[in-house]
């Protein structure tokens, strides 16, 4: 006997009304995509449940593969047996003996199939007795057991599940539309991208690159950050904008203190154009209230004037240490702290305005017609697609053997 299924639990809140079907199909598709290298494994939906059917594959390998999929709240190992008391006893004993660090247990029987002749309460007692008489090291604890063995008697079969492994929660990526993530090489924007994905949003990224002031390594850093994010979805398209000329002109034309405000507004203008081309409906940034001069309330008000696209700012109220904690969890922190300058660090004036005003910045912007430079930047965009490298490496490995 061995575990032959993994039960996938998803959040119930998102499962209301019309969205339910869309949500479940997407989750199933995302799981299938992650498991595409395991042709023997299938993903099935039945009556409010989702199961991965292992067909001999190691369940721990599969859980490891699926643990970055948003929309999964938890996994449980499961055994499917016939609606037969002896088979159920046997499977429950297997579940108990294969639990790790277990001293106490509890059995919970749910009889959904009322044609099954033994009632839940009686079945509970039969199984409890069976487990206690066939083992020596375990005791029952109904309030706080180390392991709860759940037995669900359904019409088609009985499922015995145990040991819950937590998933990431959130919603399946692809159920909440697409956003364009302004991805710098810093700590914040990759975390913002991750959190947008957590709510089911698919991402493309845009990066403003200013060679030769910013190096190839700074660009590579951004690609590496995006690659980390692919493990929560699939591939990510990155629009790398040649920003040098526009940026130089901005700082040449704009009185000190307002350069950064104009630069940010240009970033939004270019980003909005990319959204239009790609049919993307929102922008996402790593902005965080009060963190730096461009992220004061005044700054945001003035910068935001140039677009009426919604801007998602998942980090807006977080403390830096909370952001860093997430960046460590998602493994982007070490990449973000690589010491390569991005375009903001290089051009930013010593004392940027913390309270830039809309009328002043409009006045400065009118002094020069930036339209041609904006178009040139957009025309020069290089599109790079990054995929989950780990997955790609696994593919190569499989080809070799
Ligand atoms: P981050 O750690 O994400 O760089 P930050 O704290 O350094 O953020 P800023 O430099 O003020 O903050 O940038 C605010 C946001 O603007 C970033 O989170 C990012 O979304 C966007 N941004 C900044 N620079 C770039 C860039 N070169 N390319 C794309 N987006 C950028
Ligand atoms: Mg930055």
Coordinates of N, CA and C in Angstrom, one line a residue, residues 123-251:
X123 N -18.0 3.7 12.7 CA -16.8 3.5 11.9 C -15.6 4.1 12.6
X124 N -15.8 5.3 13.2 CA -14.8 5.9 14.0 C -14.2 4.9 15.0
X125 N -15.1 4.3 15.8 CA -14.7 3.4 16.8 C -14.0 2.1 16.3
X126 N -14.5 1.6 15.2 CA -13.9 0.4 14.5 C -12.5 0.8 14.2
X127 N -12.3 1.9 13.6 CA -10.9 2.3 13.1 C -10.0 2.6 14.3
X128 N -10.5 3.3 15.3 CA -9.7 3.7 16.4 C -9.2 2.4 17.1
X129 N -10.1 1.5 17.3 CA -9.8 0.2 17.9 C -8.7 -0.6 17.1
X130 N -8.9 -0.6 15.8 CA -8.0 -1.3 14.9 C -6.6 -0.7 15.0
X131 N -6.5 0.6 15.0 CA -5.2 1.3 15.0 C -4.5 1.0 16.4
X132 N -5.3 1.1 17.4 CA -4.7 0.9 18.8 C -4.2 -0.6 19.0
X133 N -5.0 -1.5 18.5 CA -4.6 -2.9 18.7 C -3.5 -3.4 17.8
X134 N -3.3 -2.6 16.7 CA -2.2 -3.1 15.8 C -0.9 -2.3 15.9
X135 N -0.9 -1.4 16.9 CA 0.4 -0.6 17.1 C 0.6 -0.5 18.6
X136 N 1.8 -0.1 18.9 CA 2.1 0.0 20.3 C 2.4 1.5 20.8
X137 N 2.9 2.3 19.8 CA 3.5 3.6 20.3 C 2.5 4.8 20.3
X138 N 1.2 4.6 19.9 CA 0.3 5.7 19.7 C -0.8 5.7 20.8
X139 N -1.2 7.0 21.1 CA -2.5 7.1 21.9 C -3.4 8.0 21.2
X140 N -4.7 8.0 21.6 CA -5.7 8.8 20.9 C -5.7 10.2 21.7
X141 N -5.8 11.3 20.9 CA -6.0 12.6 21.5 C -7.0 13.3 20.6
X142 N -8.2 13.4 21.1 CA -9.3 14.0 20.2 C -9.2 15.5 20.1
X143 N -8.5 16.2 21.1 CA -8.5 17.6 21.0 C -7.3 18.2 20.2
X144 N -6.1 17.7 20.5 CA -4.9 18.2 19.8 C -4.0 17.0 19.3
X145 N -4.5 16.3 18.3 CA -3.7 15.1 17.9 C -2.6 15.6 17.0
X146 N -1.5 14.8 17.0 CA -0.4 15.1 16.1 C -0.8 14.8 14.7
X147 N -1.7 13.8 14.5 CA -2.1 13.5 13.2 C -3.6 13.2 13.2
X148 N -4.3 13.9 12.3 CA -5.7 13.6 12.2 C -5.9 12.7 10.9
X149 N -6.4 11.5 11.0 CA -6.7 10.7 9.9 C -8.1 10.9 9.5
X150 N -8.3 11.5 8.3 CA -9.7 11.7 7.9 C -10.1 10.7 6.9
X151 N -11.3 10.2 7.1 CA -11.8 9.1 6.3 C -13.1 9.6 5.7
X152 N -13.1 9.7 4.3 CA -14.3 10.3 3.7 C -14.9 9.2 2.8
X153 N -16.1 8.7 3.2 CA -16.7 7.7 2.4 C -17.7 8.3 1.4
X154 N -17.3 8.2 0.2 CA -18.1 8.9 -0.9 C -18.7 7.8 -1.8
X155 N -19.5 8.2 -2.7 CA -20.2 7.1 -3.5 C -19.2 6.3 -4.3
X156 N -18.2 7.0 -4.9 CA -17.3 6.2 -5.8 C -16.3 5.4 -5.1
X157 N -15.8 5.9 -3.9 CA -14.7 5.3 -3.2 C -14.6 6.0 -1.8
X158 N -13.6 5.4 -1.0 CA -13.3 6.1 0.2 C -11.9 6.7 0.1
X159 N -11.8 7.9 0.7 CA -10.4 8.5 0.7 C -10.0 8.7 2.1
X160 N -8.7 8.2 2.3 CA -8.1 8.4 3.6 C -7.0 9.4 3.5
X161 N -7.1 10.5 4.2 CA -6.1 11.6 4.1 C -5.5 11.8 5.5
X162 N -4.2 12.3 5.4 CA -3.5 12.6 6.6 C -2.6 13.8 6.3
X163 N -1.7 14.1 7.3 CA -0.7 15.1 7.2 C -0.9 16.2 6.2
X164 N -1.4 17.3 6.7 CA -1.6 18.5 5.9 C -0.4 19.3 5.7
X165 N -0.1 19.6 4.4 CA 1.1 20.5 4.1 C 0.5 21.8 3.6
X166 N 0.9 22.9 4.2 CA 0.4 24.2 3.8 C 0.8 24.6 2.4
X167 N -0.1 25.2 1.6 CA 0.3 25.8 0.4 C 0.4 27.3 0.5
X168 N 0.6 28.0 -0.6 CA 0.8 29.4 -0.5 C -0.4 30.3 -0.3
X169 N -1.6 29.7 -0.6 CA -2.8 30.5 -0.6 C -2.9 31.3 -1.8
X170 N -3.7 32.4 -1.7 CA -3.9 33.3 -2.8 C -4.8 32.7 -3.9
X171 N -4.7 33.3 -5.1 CA -5.6 32.9 -6.2 C -4.7 32.4 -7.4
X172 N -5.2 31.5 -8.2 CA -4.4 31.0 -9.3 C -4.0 32.1 -10.2
X173 N -2.7 32.1 -10.6 CA -2.2 33.2 -11.5 C -3.0 33.0 -12.8
X174 N -3.5 34.1 -13.3 CA -4.2 34.1 -14.6 C -5.7 34.3 -14.4
X175 N -6.2 34.4 -13.1 CA -7.6 34.6 -12.9 C -7.9 36.0 -12.6
X176 N -6.9 36.9 -12.5 CA -7.2 38.3 -12.2 C -6.6 39.3 -13.2
X177 N -6.5 38.9 -14.5 CA -6.0 39.8 -15.5 C -4.4 39.9 -15.4
X178 N -3.9 40.9 -16.2 CA -2.5 41.0 -16.3 C -2.1 42.4 -15.9
X179 N -0.9 42.5 -15.3 CA -0.4 43.8 -14.9 C 1.0 44.0 -15.5
X180 N 1.5 45.2 -15.6 CA 2.8 45.5 -16.1 C 3.6 46.0 -14.9
X181 N 4.5 45.1 -14.4 CA 5.3 45.4 -13.2 C 6.5 46.2 -13.6
X182 N 6.7 47.4 -12.9 CA 7.9 48.2 -13.1 C 8.9 47.6 -12.3
X183 N 9.8 46.9 -12.9 CA 10.8 46.1 -12.2 C 12.2 46.7 -12.3
X184 N 12.7 47.2 -11.1 CA 14.0 47.8 -11.0 C 14.9 46.6 -10.5
X185 N 16.1 47.0 -10.2 CA 16.9 45.9 -9.6 C 16.9 45.9 -8.1
X186 N 16.0 46.7 -7.5 CA 15.9 46.8 -6.1 C 15.3 45.7 -5.3
X187 N 15.1 45.9 -4.0 CA 14.5 44.8 -3.2 C 13.0 44.8 -3.4
X188 N 12.4 46.0 -3.6 CA 10.9 46.1 -3.4 C 10.1 45.6 -4.6
X189 N 10.5 46.0 -5.8 CA 9.6 45.7 -7.0 C 9.4 44.2 -7.2
X190 N 10.4 43.3 -7.0 CA 10.1 41.9 -7.2 C 9.1 41.4 -6.2
X191 N 9.2 41.9 -4.9 CA 8.3 41.5 -3.9 C 6.9 42.0 -4.3
X192 N 6.8 43.2 -4.9 CA 5.5 43.7 -5.3 C 4.9 42.8 -6.4
X193 N 5.8 42.3 -7.3 CA 5.3 41.4 -8.4 C 4.8 40.1 -7.8
X194 N 5.6 39.6 -6.8 CA 5.1 38.4 -6.2 C 3.8 38.5 -5.5
X195 N 3.6 39.6 -4.9 CA 2.3 39.8 -4.2 C 1.1 40.0 -5.1
X196 N 1.4 40.7 -6.3 CA 0.4 40.8 -7.3 C 0.0 39.4 -7.8
X197 N 1.0 38.6 -8.1 CA 0.8 37.2 -8.5 C 0.0 36.4 -7.5
X198 N 0.2 36.7 -6.3 CA -0.5 36.0 -5.2 C -2.0 36.2 -5.3
X199 N -2.4 37.4 -5.8 CA -3.8 37.6 -6.0 C -4.3 37.2 -7.4
X200 N -3.6 36.4 -8.1 CA -4.0 35.8 -9.3 C -3.7 36.6 -10.6
X201 N -2.8 37.6 -10.4 CA -2.5 38.5 -11.5 C -1.3 37.9 -12.3
X202 N -1.4 37.9 -13.6 CA -0.3 37.5 -14.4 C 0.6 38.7 -14.6
X203 N 1.9 38.6 -14.7 CA 2.7 39.8 -14.9 C 3.5 39.7 -16.2
X204 N 3.7 41.0 -16.8 CA 4.8 41.2 -17.7 C 5.6 42.3 -16.9
X205 N 6.9 42.5 -17.3 CA 7.7 43.4 -16.6 C 8.2 44.5 -17.6
X206 N 8.5 45.7 -17.0 CA 9.2 46.7 -17.8 C 10.4 47.2 -17.0
X207 N 11.5 47.3 -17.7 CA 12.7 47.8 -17.0 C 13.3 48.9 -17.8
X208 N 13.6 50.0 -17.1 CA 14.3 51.2 -17.7 C 15.8 51.1 -17.5
X209 N 16.4 51.0 -18.6 CA 17.9 50.7 -18.6 C 18.6 51.9 -19.3
X210 N 19.7 52.3 -18.6 CA 20.4 53.5 -19.1 C 21.9 53.2 -19.4
X211 N 22.1 52.4 -20.4 CA 23.5 52.2 -20.7 C 24.2 53.5 -21.3
X212 N 25.4 53.8 -21.2 CA 26.4 53.0 -20.4 C 26.4 53.3 -18.9
X213 N 25.5 54.1 -18.5 CA 25.5 54.5 -17.0 C 25.1 53.3 -16.2
X214 N 24.2 52.5 -16.7 CA 23.9 51.2 -16.0 C 24.5 50.1 -16.9
X215 N 25.0 49.1 -16.2 CA 25.8 48.1 -16.9 C 24.9 46.9 -17.4
X216 N 25.5 46.0 -18.2 CA 24.8 44.8 -18.6 C 24.4 44.0 -17.3
X217 N 25.3 44.1 -16.3 CA 25.1 43.3 -15.1 C 23.8 43.8 -14.4
X218 N 23.6 45.1 -14.5 CA 22.3 45.6 -13.8 C 21.1 45.0 -14.6
X219 N 21.2 44.9 -15.9 CA 20.1 44.3 -16.7 C 20.0 42.8 -16.4
X220 N 21.1 42.2 -16.3 CA 21.1 40.7 -16.0 C 20.4 40.5 -14.6
X221 N 20.7 41.4 -13.7 CA 20.1 41.3 -12.3 C 18.6 41.3 -12.5
X222 N 18.0 42.1 -13.3 CA 16.6 42.2 -13.5 C 16.0 41.0 -14.1
X223 N 16.8 40.4 -15.1 CA 16.3 39.2 -15.7 C 16.4 38.0 -14.7
X224 N 17.4 38.0 -13.8 CA 17.5 37.0 -12.8 C 16.3 37.1 -11.8
X225 N 16.0 38.4 -11.4 CA 14.8 38.6 -10.5 C 13.5 38.1 -11.2
X226 N 13.4 38.4 -12.4 CA 12.1 38.0 -13.1 C 12.1 36.4 -13.2
X227 N 13.3 35.8 -13.4 CA 13.3 34.4 -13.4 C 12.8 33.8 -12.1
X228 N 13.2 34.4 -11.0 CA 12.7 33.9 -9.7 C 11.2 33.9 -9.7
X229 N 10.6 35.0 -10.2 CA 9.2 35.1 -10.2 C 8.5 34.1 -11.1
X230 N 9.2 33.6 -12.1 CA 8.5 32.7 -13.0 C 8.1 31.4 -12.2
X231 N 8.8 31.1 -11.1 CA 8.4 29.8 -10.5 C 7.0 29.9 -9.8
X232 N 6.5 31.1 -9.7 CA 5.1 31.3 -9.2 C 4.1 31.4 -10.3
X233 N 4.5 31.4 -11.6 CA 3.6 31.4 -12.7 C 4.3 30.6 -13.8
X234 N 4.3 31.2 -15.0 CA 5.1 30.5 -16.0 C 6.2 31.5 -16.6
X235 N 6.2 31.7 -17.8 CA 7.2 32.6 -18.4 C 6.8 34.1 -18.1
X236 N 7.8 35.0 -18.1 CA 7.5 36.4 -18.0 C 8.2 37.1 -19.1
X237 N 7.4 38.0 -19.7 CA 8.0 38.9 -20.8 C 8.5 40.2 -20.2
X238 N 9.7 40.5 -20.5 CA 10.3 41.8 -19.9 C 10.6 42.7 -21.1
X239 N 10.0 43.9 -20.9 CA 10.2 45.0 -21.9 C 11.4 45.9 -21.4
X240 N 12.5 45.8 -22.0 CA 13.7 46.6 -21.6 C 13.7 47.9 -22.4
X241 N 13.5 49.0 -21.7 CA 13.4 50.3 -22.4 C 14.8 51.0 -22.4
X242 N 15.3 51.4 -23.6 CA 16.5 52.2 -23.6 C 16.2 53.6 -23.1
X243 N 16.6 54.0 -22.0 CA 16.1 55.2 -21.3 C 17.1 56.3 -21.3
X244 N 18.4 56.0 -21.7 CA 19.5 57.0 -21.5 C 19.2 58.4 -22.1
X245 N 18.8 58.4 -23.3 CA 18.7 59.7 -24.0 C 17.6 60.6 -23.3
X246 N 16.5 59.9 -23.1 CA 15.3 60.6 -22.5 C 15.7 61.1 -21.1
X247 N 16.4 60.2 -20.4 CA 16.7 60.5 -19.0 C 17.7 61.7 -18.9
X248 N 18.7 61.7 -19.9 CA 19.7 62.7 -19.9 C 19.0 64.1 -20.2
X249 N 18.1 64.0 -21.1 CA 17.4 65.2 -21.5 C 16.6 65.8 -20.4
X250 N 15.9 64.9 -19.7 CA 15.1 65.3 -18.5 C 16.0 66.1 -17.5
X251 N 17.1 65.5 -17.2 CA 17.9 66.1 -16.1 C 18.6 67.4 -16.6

